[in-house]
Short mmCIF file of C-alpha atoms in Angstrom, two decimals:
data_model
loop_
_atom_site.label_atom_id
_atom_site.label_comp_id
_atom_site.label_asym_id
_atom_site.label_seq_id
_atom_site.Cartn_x
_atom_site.Cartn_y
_atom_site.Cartn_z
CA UNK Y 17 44.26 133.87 123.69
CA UNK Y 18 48.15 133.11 124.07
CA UNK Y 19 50.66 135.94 123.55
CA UNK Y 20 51.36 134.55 120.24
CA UNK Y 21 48.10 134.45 118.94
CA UNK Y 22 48.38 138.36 118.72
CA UNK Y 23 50.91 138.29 116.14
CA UNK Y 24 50.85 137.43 112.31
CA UNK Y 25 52.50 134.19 111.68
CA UNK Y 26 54.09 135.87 108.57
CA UNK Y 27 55.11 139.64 109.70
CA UNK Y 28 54.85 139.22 113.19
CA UNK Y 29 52.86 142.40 113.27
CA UNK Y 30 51.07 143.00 116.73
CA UNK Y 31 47.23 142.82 116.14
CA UNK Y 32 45.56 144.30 119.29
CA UNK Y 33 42.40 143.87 117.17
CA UNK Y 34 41.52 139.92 116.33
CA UNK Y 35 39.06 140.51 113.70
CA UNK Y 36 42.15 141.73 111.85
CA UNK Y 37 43.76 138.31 111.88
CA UNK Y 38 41.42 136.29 109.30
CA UNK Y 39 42.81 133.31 109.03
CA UNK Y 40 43.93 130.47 111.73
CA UNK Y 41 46.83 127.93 110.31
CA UNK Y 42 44.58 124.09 111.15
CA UNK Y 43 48.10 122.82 112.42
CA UNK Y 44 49.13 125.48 114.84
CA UNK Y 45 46.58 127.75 115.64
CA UNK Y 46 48.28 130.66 114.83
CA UNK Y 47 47.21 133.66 113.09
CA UNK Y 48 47.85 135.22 109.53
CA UNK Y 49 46.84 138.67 108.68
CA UNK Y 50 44.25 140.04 106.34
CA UNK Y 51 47.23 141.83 104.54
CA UNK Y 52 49.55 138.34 104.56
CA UNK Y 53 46.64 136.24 103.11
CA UNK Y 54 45.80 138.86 100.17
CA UNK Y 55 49.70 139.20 99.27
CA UNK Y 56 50.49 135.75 99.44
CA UNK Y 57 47.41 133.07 98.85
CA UNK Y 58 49.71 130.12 99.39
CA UNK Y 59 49.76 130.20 102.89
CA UNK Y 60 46.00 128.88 103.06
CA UNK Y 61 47.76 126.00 101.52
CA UNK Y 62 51.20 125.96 103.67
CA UNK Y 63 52.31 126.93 107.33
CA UNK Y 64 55.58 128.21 107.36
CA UNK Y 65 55.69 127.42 111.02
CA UNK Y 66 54.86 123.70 110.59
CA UNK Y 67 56.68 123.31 107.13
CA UNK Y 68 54.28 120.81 105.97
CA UNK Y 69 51.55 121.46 103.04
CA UNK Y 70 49.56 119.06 104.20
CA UNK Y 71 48.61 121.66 106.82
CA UNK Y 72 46.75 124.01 104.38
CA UNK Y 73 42.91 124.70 104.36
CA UNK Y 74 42.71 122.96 101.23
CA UNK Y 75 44.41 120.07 102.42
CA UNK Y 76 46.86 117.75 100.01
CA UNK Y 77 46.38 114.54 99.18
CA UNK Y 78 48.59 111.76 100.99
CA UNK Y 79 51.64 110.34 99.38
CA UNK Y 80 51.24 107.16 97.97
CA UNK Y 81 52.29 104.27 100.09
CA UNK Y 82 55.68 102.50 98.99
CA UNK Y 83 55.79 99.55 97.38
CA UNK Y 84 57.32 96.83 100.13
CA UNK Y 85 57.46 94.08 97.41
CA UNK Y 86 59.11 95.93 94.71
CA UNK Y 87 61.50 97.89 97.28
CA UNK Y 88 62.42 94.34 98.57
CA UNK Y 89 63.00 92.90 94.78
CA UNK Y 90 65.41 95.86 94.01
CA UNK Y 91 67.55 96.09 97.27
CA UNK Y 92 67.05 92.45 98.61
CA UNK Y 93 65.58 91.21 101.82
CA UNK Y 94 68.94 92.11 104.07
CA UNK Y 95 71.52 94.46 104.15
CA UNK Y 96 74.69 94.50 103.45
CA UNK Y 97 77.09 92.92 106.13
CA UNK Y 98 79.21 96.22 107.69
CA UNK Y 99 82.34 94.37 107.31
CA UNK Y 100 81.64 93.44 103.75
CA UNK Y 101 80.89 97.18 102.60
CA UNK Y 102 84.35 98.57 104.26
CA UNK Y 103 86.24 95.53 102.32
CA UNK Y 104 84.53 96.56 99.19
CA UNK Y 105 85.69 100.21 99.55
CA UNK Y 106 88.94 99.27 100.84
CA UNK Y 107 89.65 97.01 97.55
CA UNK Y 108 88.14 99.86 95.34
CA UNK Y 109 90.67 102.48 96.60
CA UNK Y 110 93.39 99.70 96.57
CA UNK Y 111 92.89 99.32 92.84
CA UNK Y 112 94.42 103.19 91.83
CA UNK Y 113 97.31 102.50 93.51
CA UNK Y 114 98.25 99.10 92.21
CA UNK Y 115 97.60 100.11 88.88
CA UNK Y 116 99.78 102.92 89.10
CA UNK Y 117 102.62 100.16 90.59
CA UNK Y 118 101.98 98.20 87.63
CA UNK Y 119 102.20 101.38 85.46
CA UNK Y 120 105.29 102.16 86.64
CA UNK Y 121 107.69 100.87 83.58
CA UNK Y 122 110.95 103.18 83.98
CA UNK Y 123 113.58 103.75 86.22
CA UNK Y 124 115.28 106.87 85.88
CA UNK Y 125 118.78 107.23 87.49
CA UNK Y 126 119.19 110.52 89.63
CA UNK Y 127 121.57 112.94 87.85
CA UNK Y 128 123.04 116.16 89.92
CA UNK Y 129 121.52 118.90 87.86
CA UNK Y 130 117.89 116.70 87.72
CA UNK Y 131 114.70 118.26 88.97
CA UNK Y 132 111.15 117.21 89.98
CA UNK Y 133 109.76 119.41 87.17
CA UNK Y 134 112.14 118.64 84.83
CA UNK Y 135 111.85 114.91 85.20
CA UNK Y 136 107.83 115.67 84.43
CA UNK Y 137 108.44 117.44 81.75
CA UNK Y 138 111.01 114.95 80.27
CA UNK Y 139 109.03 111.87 80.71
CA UNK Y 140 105.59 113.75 79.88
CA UNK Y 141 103.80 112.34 83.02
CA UNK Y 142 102.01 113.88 85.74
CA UNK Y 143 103.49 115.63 88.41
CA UNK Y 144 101.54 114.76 91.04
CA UNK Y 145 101.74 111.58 89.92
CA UNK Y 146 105.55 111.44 89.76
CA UNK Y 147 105.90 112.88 93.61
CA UNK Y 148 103.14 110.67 94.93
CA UNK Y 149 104.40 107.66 93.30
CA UNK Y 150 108.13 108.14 94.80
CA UNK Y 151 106.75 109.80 98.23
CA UNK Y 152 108.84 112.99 97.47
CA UNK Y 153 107.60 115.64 100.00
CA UNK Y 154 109.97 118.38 98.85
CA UNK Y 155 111.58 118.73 95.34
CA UNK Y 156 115.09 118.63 96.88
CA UNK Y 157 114.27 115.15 98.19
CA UNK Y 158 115.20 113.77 94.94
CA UNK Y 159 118.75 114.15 95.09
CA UNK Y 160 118.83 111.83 98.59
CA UNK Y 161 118.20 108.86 96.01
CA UNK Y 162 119.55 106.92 93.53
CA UNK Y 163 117.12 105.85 91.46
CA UNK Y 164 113.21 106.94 90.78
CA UNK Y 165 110.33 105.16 89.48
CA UNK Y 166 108.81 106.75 86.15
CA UNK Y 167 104.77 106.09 86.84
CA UNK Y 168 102.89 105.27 83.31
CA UNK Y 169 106.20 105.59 80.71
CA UNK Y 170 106.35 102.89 78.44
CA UNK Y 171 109.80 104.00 76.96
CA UNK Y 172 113.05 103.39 77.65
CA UNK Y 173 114.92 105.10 80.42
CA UNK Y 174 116.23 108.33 79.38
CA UNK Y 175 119.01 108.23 82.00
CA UNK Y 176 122.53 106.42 82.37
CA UNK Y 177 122.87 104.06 85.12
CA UNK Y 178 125.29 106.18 87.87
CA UNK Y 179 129.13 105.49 87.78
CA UNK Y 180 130.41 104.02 90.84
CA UNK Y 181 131.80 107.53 91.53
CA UNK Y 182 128.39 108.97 91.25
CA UNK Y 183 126.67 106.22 93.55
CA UNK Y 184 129.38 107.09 96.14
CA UNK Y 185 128.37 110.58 96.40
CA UNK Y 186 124.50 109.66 96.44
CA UNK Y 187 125.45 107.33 99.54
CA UNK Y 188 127.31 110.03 101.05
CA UNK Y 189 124.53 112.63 100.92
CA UNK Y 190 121.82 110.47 101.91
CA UNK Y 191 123.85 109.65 105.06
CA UNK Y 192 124.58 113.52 105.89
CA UNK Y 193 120.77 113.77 105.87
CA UNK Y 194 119.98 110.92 107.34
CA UNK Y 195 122.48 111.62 110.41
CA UNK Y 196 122.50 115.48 109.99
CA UNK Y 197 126.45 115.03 109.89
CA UNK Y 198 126.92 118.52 108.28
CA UNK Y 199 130.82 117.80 108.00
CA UNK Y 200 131.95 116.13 104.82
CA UNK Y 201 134.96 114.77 105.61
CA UNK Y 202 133.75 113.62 109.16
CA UNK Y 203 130.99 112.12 107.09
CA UNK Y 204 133.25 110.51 104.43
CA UNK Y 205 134.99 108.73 107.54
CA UNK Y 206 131.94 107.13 108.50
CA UNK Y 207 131.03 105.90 104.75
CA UNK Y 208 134.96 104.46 104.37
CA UNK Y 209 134.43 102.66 107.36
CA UNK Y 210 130.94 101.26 106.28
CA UNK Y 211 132.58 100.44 103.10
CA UNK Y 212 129.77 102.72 101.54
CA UNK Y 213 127.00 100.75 103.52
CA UNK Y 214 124.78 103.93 104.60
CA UNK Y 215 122.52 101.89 107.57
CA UNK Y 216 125.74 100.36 108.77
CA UNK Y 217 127.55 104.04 108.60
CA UNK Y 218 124.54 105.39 110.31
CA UNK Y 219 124.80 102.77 113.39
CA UNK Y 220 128.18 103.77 113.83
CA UNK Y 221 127.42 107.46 114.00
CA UNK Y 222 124.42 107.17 116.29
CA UNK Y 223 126.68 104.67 118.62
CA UNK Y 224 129.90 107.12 118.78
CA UNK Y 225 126.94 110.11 119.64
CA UNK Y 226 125.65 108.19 122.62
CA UNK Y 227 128.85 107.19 123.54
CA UNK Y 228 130.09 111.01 123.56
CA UNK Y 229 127.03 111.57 125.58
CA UNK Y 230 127.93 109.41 128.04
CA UNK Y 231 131.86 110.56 128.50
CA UNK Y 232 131.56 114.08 127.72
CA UNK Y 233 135.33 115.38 126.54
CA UNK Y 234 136.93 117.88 128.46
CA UNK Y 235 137.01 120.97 127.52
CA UNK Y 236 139.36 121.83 124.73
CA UNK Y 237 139.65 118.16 124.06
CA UNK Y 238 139.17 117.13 119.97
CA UNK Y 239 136.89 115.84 118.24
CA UNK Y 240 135.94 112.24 118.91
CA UNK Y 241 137.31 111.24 115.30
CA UNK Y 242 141.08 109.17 116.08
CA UNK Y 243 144.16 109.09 114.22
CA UNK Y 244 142.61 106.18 112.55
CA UNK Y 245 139.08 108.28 111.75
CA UNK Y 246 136.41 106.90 113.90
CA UNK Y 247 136.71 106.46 117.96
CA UNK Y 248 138.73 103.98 119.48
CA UNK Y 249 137.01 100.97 120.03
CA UNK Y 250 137.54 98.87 122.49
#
């Protein structure tokens, strides 16, 4: 008799005596106490070693056999093509987005003293919603644009288009962040010369940067910015 054949299947009690253990599992051959079997009859009709019921004295009946034909009726003879399923779920998460596009109806123009939660609260739409639909990662982001789109409002625009003033300074700041120029009036240079074009301003900036790179000034020497307000250029 193995080593485990000395112990109760169900409290592992060591049985030195095997007239004790009264009852064999069919399945395992392994042993289940006199005391197991009176507490809890079930186990002449389940191993908890095997985990199948079928393995009880009394035996269970088989599960019926599936029906083939009416599987094949329900689900069709083949399976879906991979390719076909991931296009399918592709298109259904597609369609949220697309509808929200389609939903958005307003354009509200950026105002100094606007905020994320305001804007929400003013338009009654979802916040969420709002940030997700204009990629805003941070509420401060806002005031880097011009111009945000109002997802699911039907009404008018509650906002004024900007005054040219007004679109000047928007330009302004986005370049600062955009460049990191944390110098407003060397930043104003670059926008003057750009004629307020902020990509154009940008190249300019990023060009004068690698130039200084590759001259470095001598010490005690100005700042690159001429009489004229940008470098010298040749």
């Amino acid at each position: 008799m193995s080593a485990h054949n000395l112990h109760c299947l169900t409290c592992h009690v060591l049985v030195s005596i095997p007239h004790a253990l009264t009852y064999m599992t069919p399945c395992c051959s392994r042993w289940v106490c006199d005391a197991c079997v009176s507490r809890l009859p079930q186990l002449l009709q389940f191993c908890p070693y095997c985990q199948d019921p079928r393995c009880g004295v009394w035996g269970v009946r088989e599960p019926p056999p599936y029906e083939d034909e009416e599987k094949r009726r329900e689900y069709g003879d083949e399976l879906p093509e991979y390719e076909e399923s991931c296009r399918d779920a592709m298109e259904t998460k597609k369609m949220p987005l697309e509808k929200e596009k389609e939903d958005c109806s307003a354009v509200h123009y950026v105002q100094p003293t606007d905020t994320v939660v305001g804007l929400a609260l003013k338009y009654n739409v979802d916040l969420t919603l709002l940030r997700r639909t204009n990629r805003i990662f941070h509420d401060n982001d806002i005031h880097a644009r011009t111009a945000l789109l109002i997802p699911g409002y039907a009404g008018l625009s509650v906002s004024s288009s900007p005054s040219p003033d007004d679109e000047r300074k928007a330009r302004l700041k986005r370049f600062q962040l955009q460049s990191k120029c944390i110098d407003p009036a060397e930043a104003r240079v670059y926008m003057d010369a750009a004629e307020y074009n902020v990509e154009d301003a940008l190249e300019r900036y990023r060009d004068d940067l690698a130039w200084e790179r590759a001259h470095p000034k001598p010490e005690g020497e100005g700042s690159r910015l001429s009489a004229g307000g940008l470098r010298e250029r040749k």
